[in-house]
PDB file of C-alpha atoms in Angstrom:
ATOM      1  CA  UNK A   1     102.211 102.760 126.854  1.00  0.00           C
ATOM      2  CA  UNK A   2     103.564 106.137 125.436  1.00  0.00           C
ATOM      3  CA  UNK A   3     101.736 107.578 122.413  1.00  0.00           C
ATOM      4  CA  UNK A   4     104.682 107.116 120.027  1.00  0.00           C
ATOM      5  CA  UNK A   5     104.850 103.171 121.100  1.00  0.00           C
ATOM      6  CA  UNK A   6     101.254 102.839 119.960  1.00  0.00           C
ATOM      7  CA  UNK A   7     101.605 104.111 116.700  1.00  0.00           C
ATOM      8  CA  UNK A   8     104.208 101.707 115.938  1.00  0.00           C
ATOM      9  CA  UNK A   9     102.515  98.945 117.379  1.00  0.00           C
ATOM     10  CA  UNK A  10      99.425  99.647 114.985  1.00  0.00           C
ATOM     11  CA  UNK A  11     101.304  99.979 111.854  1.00  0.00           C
ATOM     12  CA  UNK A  12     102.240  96.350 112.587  1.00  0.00           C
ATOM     13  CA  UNK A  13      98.594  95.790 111.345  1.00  0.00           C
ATOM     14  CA  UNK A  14      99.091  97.032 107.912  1.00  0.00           C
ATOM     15  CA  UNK A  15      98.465 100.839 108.687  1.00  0.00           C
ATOM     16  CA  UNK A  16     101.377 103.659 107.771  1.00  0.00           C
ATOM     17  CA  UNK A  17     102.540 105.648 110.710  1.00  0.00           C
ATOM     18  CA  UNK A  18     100.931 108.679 108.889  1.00  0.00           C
ATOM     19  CA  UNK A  19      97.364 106.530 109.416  1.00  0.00           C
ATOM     20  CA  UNK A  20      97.697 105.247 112.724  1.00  0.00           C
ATOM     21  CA  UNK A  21      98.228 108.532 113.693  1.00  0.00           C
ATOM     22  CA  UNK A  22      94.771 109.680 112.509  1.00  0.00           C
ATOM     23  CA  UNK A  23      93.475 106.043 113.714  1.00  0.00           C
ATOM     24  CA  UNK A  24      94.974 107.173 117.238  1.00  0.00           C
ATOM     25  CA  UNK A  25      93.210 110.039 116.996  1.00  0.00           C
ATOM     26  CA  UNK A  26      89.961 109.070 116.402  1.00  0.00           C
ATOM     27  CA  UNK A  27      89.849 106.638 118.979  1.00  0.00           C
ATOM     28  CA  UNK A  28      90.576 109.312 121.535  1.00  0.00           C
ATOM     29  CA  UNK A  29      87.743 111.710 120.644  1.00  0.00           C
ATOM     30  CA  UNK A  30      83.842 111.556 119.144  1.00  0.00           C
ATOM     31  CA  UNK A  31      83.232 111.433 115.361  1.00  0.00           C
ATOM     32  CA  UNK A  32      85.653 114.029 113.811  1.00  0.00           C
ATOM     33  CA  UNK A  33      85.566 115.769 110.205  1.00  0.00           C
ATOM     34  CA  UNK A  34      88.726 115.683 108.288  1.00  0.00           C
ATOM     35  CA  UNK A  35      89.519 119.136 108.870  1.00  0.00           C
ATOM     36  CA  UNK A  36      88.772 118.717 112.881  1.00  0.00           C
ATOM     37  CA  UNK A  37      91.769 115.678 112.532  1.00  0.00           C
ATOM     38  CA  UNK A  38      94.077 118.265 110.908  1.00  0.00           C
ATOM     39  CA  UNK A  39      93.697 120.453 112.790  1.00  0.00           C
ATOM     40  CA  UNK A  40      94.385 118.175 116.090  1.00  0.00           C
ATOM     41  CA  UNK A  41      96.567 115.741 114.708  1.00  0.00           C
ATOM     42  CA  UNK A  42      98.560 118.755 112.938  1.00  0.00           C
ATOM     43  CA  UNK A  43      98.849 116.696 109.691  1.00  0.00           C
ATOM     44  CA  UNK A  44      98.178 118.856 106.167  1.00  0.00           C
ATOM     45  CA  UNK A  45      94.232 118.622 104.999  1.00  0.00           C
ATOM     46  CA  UNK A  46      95.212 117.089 102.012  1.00  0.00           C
ATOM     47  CA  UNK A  47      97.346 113.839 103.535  1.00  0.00           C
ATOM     48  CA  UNK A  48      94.130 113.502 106.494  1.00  0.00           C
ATOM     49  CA  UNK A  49      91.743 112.900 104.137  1.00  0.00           C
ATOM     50  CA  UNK A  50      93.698 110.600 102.126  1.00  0.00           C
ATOM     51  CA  UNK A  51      95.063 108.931 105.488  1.00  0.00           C
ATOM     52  CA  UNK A  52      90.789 108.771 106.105  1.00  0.00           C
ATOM     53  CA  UNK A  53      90.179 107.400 102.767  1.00  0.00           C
ATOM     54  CA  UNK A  54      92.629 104.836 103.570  1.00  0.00           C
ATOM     55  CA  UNK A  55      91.472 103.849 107.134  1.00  0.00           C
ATOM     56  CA  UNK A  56      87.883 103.226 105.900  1.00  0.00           C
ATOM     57  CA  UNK A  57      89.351 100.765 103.199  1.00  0.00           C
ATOM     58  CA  UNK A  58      91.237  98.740 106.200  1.00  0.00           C
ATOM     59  CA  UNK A  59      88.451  98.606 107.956  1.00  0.00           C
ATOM     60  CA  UNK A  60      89.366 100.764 110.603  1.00  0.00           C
ATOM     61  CA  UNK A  61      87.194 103.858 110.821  1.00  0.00           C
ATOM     62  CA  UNK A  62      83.298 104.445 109.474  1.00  0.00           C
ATOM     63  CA  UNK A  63      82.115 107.144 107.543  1.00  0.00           C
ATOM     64  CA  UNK A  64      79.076 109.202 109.213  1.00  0.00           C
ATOM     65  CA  UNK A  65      77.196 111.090 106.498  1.00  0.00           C
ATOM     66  CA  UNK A  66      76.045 113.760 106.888  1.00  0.00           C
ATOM     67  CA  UNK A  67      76.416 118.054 105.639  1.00  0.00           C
ATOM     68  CA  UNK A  68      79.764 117.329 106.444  1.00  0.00           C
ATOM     69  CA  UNK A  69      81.182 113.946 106.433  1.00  0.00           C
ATOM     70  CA  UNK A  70      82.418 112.492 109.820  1.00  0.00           C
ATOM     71  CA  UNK A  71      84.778 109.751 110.378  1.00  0.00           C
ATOM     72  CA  UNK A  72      84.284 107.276 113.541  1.00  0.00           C
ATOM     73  CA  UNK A  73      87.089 104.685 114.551  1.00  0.00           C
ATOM     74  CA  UNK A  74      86.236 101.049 114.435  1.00  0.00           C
ATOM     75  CA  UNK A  75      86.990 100.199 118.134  1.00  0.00           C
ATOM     76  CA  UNK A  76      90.908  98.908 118.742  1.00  0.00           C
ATOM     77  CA  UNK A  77      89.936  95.105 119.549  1.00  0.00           C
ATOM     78  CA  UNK A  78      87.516  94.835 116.370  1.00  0.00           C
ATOM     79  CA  UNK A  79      90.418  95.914 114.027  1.00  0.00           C
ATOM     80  CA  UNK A  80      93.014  93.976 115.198  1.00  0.00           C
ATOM     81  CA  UNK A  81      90.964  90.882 115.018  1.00  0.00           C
ATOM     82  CA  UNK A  82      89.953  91.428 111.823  1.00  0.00           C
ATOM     83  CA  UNK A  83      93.305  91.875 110.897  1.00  0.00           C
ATOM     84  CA  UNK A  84      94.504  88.988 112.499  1.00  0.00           C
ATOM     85  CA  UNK A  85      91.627  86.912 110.566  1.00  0.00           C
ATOM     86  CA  UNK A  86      92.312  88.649 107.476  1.00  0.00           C
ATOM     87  CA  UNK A  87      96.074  87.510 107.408  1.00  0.00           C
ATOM     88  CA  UNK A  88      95.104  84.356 108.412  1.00  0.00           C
ATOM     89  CA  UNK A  89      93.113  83.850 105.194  1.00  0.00           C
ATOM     90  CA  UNK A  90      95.943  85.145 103.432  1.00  0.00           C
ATOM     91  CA  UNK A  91      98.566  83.178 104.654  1.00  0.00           C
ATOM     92  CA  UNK A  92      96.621  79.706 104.159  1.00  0.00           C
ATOM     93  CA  UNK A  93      96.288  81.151 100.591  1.00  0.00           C
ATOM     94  CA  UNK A  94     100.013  81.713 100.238  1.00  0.00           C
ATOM     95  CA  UNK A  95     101.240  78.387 102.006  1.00  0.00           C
ATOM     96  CA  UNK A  96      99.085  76.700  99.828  1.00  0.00           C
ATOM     97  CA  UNK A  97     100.095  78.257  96.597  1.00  0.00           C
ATOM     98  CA  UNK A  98     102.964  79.821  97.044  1.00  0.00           C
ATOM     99  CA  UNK A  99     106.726  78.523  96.393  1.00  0.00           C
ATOM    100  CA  UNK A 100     107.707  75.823  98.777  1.00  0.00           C
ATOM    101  CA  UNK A 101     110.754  76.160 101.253  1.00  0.00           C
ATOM    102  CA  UNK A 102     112.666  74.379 103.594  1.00  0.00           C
ATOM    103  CA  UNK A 103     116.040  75.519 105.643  1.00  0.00           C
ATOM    104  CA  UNK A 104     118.719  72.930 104.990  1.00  0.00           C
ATOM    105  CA  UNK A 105     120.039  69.961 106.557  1.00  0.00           C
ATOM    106  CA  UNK A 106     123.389  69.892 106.154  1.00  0.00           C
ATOM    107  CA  UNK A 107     123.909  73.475 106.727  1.00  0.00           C
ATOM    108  CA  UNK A 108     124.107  75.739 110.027  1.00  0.00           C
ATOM    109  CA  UNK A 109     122.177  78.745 110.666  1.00  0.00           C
ATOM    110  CA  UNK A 110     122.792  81.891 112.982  1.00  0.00           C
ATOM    111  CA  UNK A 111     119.348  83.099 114.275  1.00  0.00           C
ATOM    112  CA  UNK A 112     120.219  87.037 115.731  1.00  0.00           C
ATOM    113  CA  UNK A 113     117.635  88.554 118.140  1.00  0.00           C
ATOM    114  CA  UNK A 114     115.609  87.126 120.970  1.00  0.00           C
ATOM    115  CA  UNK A 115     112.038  87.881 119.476  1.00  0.00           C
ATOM    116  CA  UNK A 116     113.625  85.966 116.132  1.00  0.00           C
ATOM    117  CA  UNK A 117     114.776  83.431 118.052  1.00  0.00           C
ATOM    118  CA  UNK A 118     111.265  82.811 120.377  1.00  0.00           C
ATOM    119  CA  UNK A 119     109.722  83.044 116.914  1.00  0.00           C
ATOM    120  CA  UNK A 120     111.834  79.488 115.791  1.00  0.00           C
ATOM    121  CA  UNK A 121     111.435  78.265 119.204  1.00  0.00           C
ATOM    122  CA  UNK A 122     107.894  78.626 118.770  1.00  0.00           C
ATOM    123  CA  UNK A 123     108.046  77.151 114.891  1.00  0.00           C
ATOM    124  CA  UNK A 124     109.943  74.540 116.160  1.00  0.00           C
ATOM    125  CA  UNK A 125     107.953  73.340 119.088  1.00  0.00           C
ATOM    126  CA  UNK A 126     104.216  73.432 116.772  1.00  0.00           C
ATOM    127  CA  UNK A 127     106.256  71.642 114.626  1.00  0.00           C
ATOM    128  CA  UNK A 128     107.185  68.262 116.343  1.00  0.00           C
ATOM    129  CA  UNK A 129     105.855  65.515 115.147  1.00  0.00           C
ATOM    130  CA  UNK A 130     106.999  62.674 117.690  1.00  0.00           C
ATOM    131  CA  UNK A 131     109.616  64.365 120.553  1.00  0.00           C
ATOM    132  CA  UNK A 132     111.434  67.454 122.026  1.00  0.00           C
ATOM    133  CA  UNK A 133     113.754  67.959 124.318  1.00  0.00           C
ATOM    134  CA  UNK A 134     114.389  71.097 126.028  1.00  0.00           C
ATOM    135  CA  UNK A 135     116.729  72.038 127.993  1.00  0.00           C
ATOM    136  CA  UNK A 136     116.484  75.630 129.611  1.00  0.00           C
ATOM    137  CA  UNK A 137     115.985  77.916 132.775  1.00  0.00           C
ATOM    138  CA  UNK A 138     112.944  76.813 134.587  1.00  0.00           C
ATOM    139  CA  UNK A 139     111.582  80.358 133.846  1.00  0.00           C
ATOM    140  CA  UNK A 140     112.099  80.069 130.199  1.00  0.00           C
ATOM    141  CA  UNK A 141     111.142  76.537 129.878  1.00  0.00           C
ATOM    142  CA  UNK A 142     107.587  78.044 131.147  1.00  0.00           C
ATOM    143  CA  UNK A 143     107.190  80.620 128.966  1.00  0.00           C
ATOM    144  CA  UNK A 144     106.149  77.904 126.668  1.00  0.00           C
ATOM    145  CA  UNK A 145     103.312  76.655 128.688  1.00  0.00           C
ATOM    146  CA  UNK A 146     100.760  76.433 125.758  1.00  0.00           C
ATOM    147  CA  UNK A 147     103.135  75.065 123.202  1.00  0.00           C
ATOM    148  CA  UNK A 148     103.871  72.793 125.235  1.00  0.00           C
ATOM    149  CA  UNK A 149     100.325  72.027 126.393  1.00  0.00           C
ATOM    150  CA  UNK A 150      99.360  71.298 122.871  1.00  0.00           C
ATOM    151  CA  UNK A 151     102.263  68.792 122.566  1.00  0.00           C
ATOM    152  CA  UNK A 152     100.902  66.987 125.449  1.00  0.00           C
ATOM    153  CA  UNK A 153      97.252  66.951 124.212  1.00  0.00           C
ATOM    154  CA  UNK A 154      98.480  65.510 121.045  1.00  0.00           C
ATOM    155  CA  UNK A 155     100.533  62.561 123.006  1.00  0.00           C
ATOM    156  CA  UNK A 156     103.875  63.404 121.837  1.00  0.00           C
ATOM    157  CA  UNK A 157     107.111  62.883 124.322  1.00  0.00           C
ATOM    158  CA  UNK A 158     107.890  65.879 126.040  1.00  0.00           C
ATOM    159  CA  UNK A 159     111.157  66.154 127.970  1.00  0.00           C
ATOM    160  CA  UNK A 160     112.531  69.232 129.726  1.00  0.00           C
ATOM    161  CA  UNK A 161     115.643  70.130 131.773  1.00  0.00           C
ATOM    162  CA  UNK A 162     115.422  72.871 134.425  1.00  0.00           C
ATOM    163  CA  UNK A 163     119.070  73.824 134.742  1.00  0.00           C
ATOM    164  CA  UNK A 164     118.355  76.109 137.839  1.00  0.00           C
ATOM    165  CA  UNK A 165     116.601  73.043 139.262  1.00  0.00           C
ATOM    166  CA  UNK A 166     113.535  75.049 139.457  1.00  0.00           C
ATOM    167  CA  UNK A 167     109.976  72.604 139.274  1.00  0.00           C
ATOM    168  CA  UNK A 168     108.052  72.963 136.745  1.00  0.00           C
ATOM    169  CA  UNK A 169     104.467  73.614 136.413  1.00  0.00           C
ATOM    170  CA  UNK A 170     103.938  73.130 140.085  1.00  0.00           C
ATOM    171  CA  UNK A 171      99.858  74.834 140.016  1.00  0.00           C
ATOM    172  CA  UNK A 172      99.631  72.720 136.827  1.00  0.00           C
ATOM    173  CA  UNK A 173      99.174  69.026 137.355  1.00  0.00           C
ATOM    174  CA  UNK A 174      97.551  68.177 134.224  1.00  0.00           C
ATOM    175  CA  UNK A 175     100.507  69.415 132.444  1.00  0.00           C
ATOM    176  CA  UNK A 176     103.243  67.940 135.047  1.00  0.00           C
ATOM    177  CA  UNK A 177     102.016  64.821 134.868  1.00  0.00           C
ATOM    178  CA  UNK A 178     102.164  65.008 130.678  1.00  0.00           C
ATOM    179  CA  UNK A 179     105.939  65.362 130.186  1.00  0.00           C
ATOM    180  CA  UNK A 180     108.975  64.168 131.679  1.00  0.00           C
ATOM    181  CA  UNK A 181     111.220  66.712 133.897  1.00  0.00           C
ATOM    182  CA  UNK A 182     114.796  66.610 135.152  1.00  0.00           C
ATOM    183  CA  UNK A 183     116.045  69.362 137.342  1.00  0.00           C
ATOM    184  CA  UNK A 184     119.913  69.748 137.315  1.00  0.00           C
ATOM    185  CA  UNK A 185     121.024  69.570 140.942  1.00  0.00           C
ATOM    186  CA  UNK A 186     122.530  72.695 142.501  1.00  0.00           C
ATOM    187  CA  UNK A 187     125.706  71.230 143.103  1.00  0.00           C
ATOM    188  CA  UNK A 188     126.133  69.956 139.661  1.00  0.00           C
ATOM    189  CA  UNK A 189     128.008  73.150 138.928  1.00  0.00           C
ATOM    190  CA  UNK A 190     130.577  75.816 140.149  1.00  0.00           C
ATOM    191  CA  UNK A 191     129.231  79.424 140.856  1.00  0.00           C
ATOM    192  CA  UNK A 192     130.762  80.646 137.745  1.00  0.00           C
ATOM    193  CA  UNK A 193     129.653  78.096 135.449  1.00  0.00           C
ATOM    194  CA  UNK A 194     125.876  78.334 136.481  1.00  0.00           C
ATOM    195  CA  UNK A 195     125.787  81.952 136.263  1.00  0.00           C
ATOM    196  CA  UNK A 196     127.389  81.268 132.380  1.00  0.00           C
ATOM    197  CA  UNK A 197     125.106  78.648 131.498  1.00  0.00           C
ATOM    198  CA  UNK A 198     122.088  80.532 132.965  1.00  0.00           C
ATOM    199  CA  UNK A 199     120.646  82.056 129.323  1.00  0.00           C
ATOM    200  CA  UNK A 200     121.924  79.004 127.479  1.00  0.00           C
ATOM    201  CA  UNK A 201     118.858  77.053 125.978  1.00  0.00           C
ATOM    202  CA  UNK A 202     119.046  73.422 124.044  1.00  0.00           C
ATOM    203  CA  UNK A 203     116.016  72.056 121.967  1.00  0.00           C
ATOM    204  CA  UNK A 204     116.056  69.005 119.958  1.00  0.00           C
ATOM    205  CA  UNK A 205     113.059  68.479 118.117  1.00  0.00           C
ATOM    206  CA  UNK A 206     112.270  64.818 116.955  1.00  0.00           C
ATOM    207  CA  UNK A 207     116.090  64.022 116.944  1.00  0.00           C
ATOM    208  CA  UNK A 208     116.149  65.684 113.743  1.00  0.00           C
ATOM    209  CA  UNK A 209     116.906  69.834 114.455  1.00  0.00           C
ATOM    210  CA  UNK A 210     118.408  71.079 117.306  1.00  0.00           C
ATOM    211  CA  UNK A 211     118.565  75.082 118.180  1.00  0.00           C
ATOM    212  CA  UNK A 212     121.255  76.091 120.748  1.00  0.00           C
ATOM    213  CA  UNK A 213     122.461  79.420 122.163  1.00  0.00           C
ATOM    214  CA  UNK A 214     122.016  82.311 124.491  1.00  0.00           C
ATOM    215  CA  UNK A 215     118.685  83.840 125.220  1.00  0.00           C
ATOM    216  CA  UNK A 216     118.654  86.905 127.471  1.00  0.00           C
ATOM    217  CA  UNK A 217     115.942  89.255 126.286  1.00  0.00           C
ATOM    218  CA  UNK A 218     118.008  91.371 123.803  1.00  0.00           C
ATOM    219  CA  UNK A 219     118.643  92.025 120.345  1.00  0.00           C
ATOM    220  CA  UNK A 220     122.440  90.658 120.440  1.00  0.00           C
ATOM    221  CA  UNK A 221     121.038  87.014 121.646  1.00  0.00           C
ATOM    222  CA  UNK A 222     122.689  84.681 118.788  1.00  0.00           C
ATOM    223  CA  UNK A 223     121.468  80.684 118.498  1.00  0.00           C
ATOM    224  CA  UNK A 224     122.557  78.912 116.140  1.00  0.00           C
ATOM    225  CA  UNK A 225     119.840  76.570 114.379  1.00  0.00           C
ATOM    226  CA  UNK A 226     121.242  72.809 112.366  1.00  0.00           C
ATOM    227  CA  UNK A 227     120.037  69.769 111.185  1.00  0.00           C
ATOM    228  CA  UNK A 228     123.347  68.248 110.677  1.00  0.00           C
ATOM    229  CA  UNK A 229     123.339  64.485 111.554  1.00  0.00           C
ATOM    230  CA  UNK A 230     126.594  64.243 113.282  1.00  0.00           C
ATOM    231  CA  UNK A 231     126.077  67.604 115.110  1.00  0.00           C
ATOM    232  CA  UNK A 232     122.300  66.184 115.876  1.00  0.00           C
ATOM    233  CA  UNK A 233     124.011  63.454 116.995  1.00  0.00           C
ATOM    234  CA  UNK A 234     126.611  64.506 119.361  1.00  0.00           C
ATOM    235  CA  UNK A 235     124.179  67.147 120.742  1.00  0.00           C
ATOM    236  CA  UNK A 236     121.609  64.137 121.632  1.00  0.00           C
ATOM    237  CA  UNK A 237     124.427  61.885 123.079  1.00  0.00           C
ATOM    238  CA  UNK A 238     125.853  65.104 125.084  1.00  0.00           C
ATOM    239  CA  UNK A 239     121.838  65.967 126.500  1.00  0.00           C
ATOM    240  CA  UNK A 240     121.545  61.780 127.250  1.00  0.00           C
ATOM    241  CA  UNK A 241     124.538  62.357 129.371  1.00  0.00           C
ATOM    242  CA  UNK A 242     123.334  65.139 131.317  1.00  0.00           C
ATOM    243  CA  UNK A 243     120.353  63.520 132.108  1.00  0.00           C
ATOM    244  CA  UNK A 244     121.572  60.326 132.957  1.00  0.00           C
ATOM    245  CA  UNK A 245     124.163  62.012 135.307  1.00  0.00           C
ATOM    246  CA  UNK A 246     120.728  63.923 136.797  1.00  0.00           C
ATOM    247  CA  UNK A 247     119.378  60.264 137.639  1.00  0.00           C
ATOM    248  CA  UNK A 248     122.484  59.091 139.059  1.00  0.00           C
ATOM    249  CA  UNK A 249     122.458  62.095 141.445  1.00  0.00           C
ATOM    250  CA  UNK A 250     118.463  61.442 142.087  1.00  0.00           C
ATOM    251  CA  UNK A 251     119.470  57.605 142.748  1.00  0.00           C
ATOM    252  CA  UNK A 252     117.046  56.259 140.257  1.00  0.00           C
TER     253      UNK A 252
END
């Protein structure tokens, strides 16, 4: 991973870009004094040891006393989890106290961006209290392995649709066996209207929300999110369809 990449994957844990910097820095060499930083990290005196200052208050560098104070970096897999715990703490705080909202049902939603979008997917799957359906790629349907797995372990209905008729789980018979799969026949569809429907995903969660759209790794991906009860509807009775159609074709 290039140096720049770093940095702006450790500011994601609360740190400036100015700090992670420094933070970089000191993981790549011994104890350093402030003015050892500066001089290799080519940041003024003054802003390295307020960038130190601030790095021992996140937790993520010691202070070595001594003539001259030394700073040591708290290693990379200690920070981040205490990070990760820290927030943790803080978001049960805020769920618990803070204000209280829900998306509505009437109403449809445009979720932009494919980590956005896994990050509702993801919401959205936890979330099920009863059911899902999924209907997907079998490459993107198993992505969600351990979402899924914890559906299973908690005995809720798990149905998914391979549209490239690709089986599922096949090193994973615990988790086979635990949900229902249908795997759209190759000759279900024209060339043309495979390759379109490819990136299209379909999740219904407990016949209540459904999210819909294209997923294909970018930031343009679009799916739009609804709880509508006739659009609910029609996009149950349209997935029932499908797989009855799949059934027919499998003779069952």
């Amino acid at each position: 991973m290039e140096e720049a990449a770093i940095i702006e994957h450790i500011t994601l844990f609360g740190l400036s870009r100015q700090e992670a910097a420094i933070y970089l820095c000191l993981l790549k060499n011994e104890e350093l004094t402030g003015y050892e930083v500066a001089k290799l990290t080519g940041i003024s005196r003054s802003n390295v040891y307020n960038g130190l200052a601030s790095l021992v208050e996140h937790g993520a560098a010691y202070v070595m006393e001594g003539t001259s104070s030394k700073y040591l970096a708290v290693a990379l897999p200690e920070f981040c989890d205490n990070r990760v715990r820290y927030l943790m703490k803080v978001k049960e705080r805020l769920v618990a106290d803070g204000p209280k909202k829900s998306l509505p049902r009437e109403g449809y939603i445009t979720i932009e961006g494919y980590e956005h979008i896994c990050d509702k997917i993801r919401h959205m799957i936890l979330g099920a209290e009863m059911r899902i359906y999924f209907s997907a790629t079998g490459a993107f349907l198993e992505e969600w392995t351990e979402e899924i797995r914890e559906l299973v372990k908690a005995g809720k209905k798990v149905v998914l649709i391979s549209e490239d008729n690709k089986e599922l789980f096949s090193k994973d018979e615990e988790l086979r066996d635990g949900i229902i799969q249908y795997r759209v026949p190759e000759h279900f569809r024209e060339p043309e209207e495979e390759e379109q429907r490819s990136d299209q995903i379909r999740l219904i969660i407990d016949s209540e929300y459904i999210l819909t759209g294209t997923v294909t790794g970018k930031s343009d991906d679009a799916c739009l999110y609804s709880g509508q009860k006739n659009f609910v509807r029609v996009f149950k009775d349209a997935m029932r369809n499908e797989i009855a159609l799949i059934r027919i074709a499998r003779n069952e």
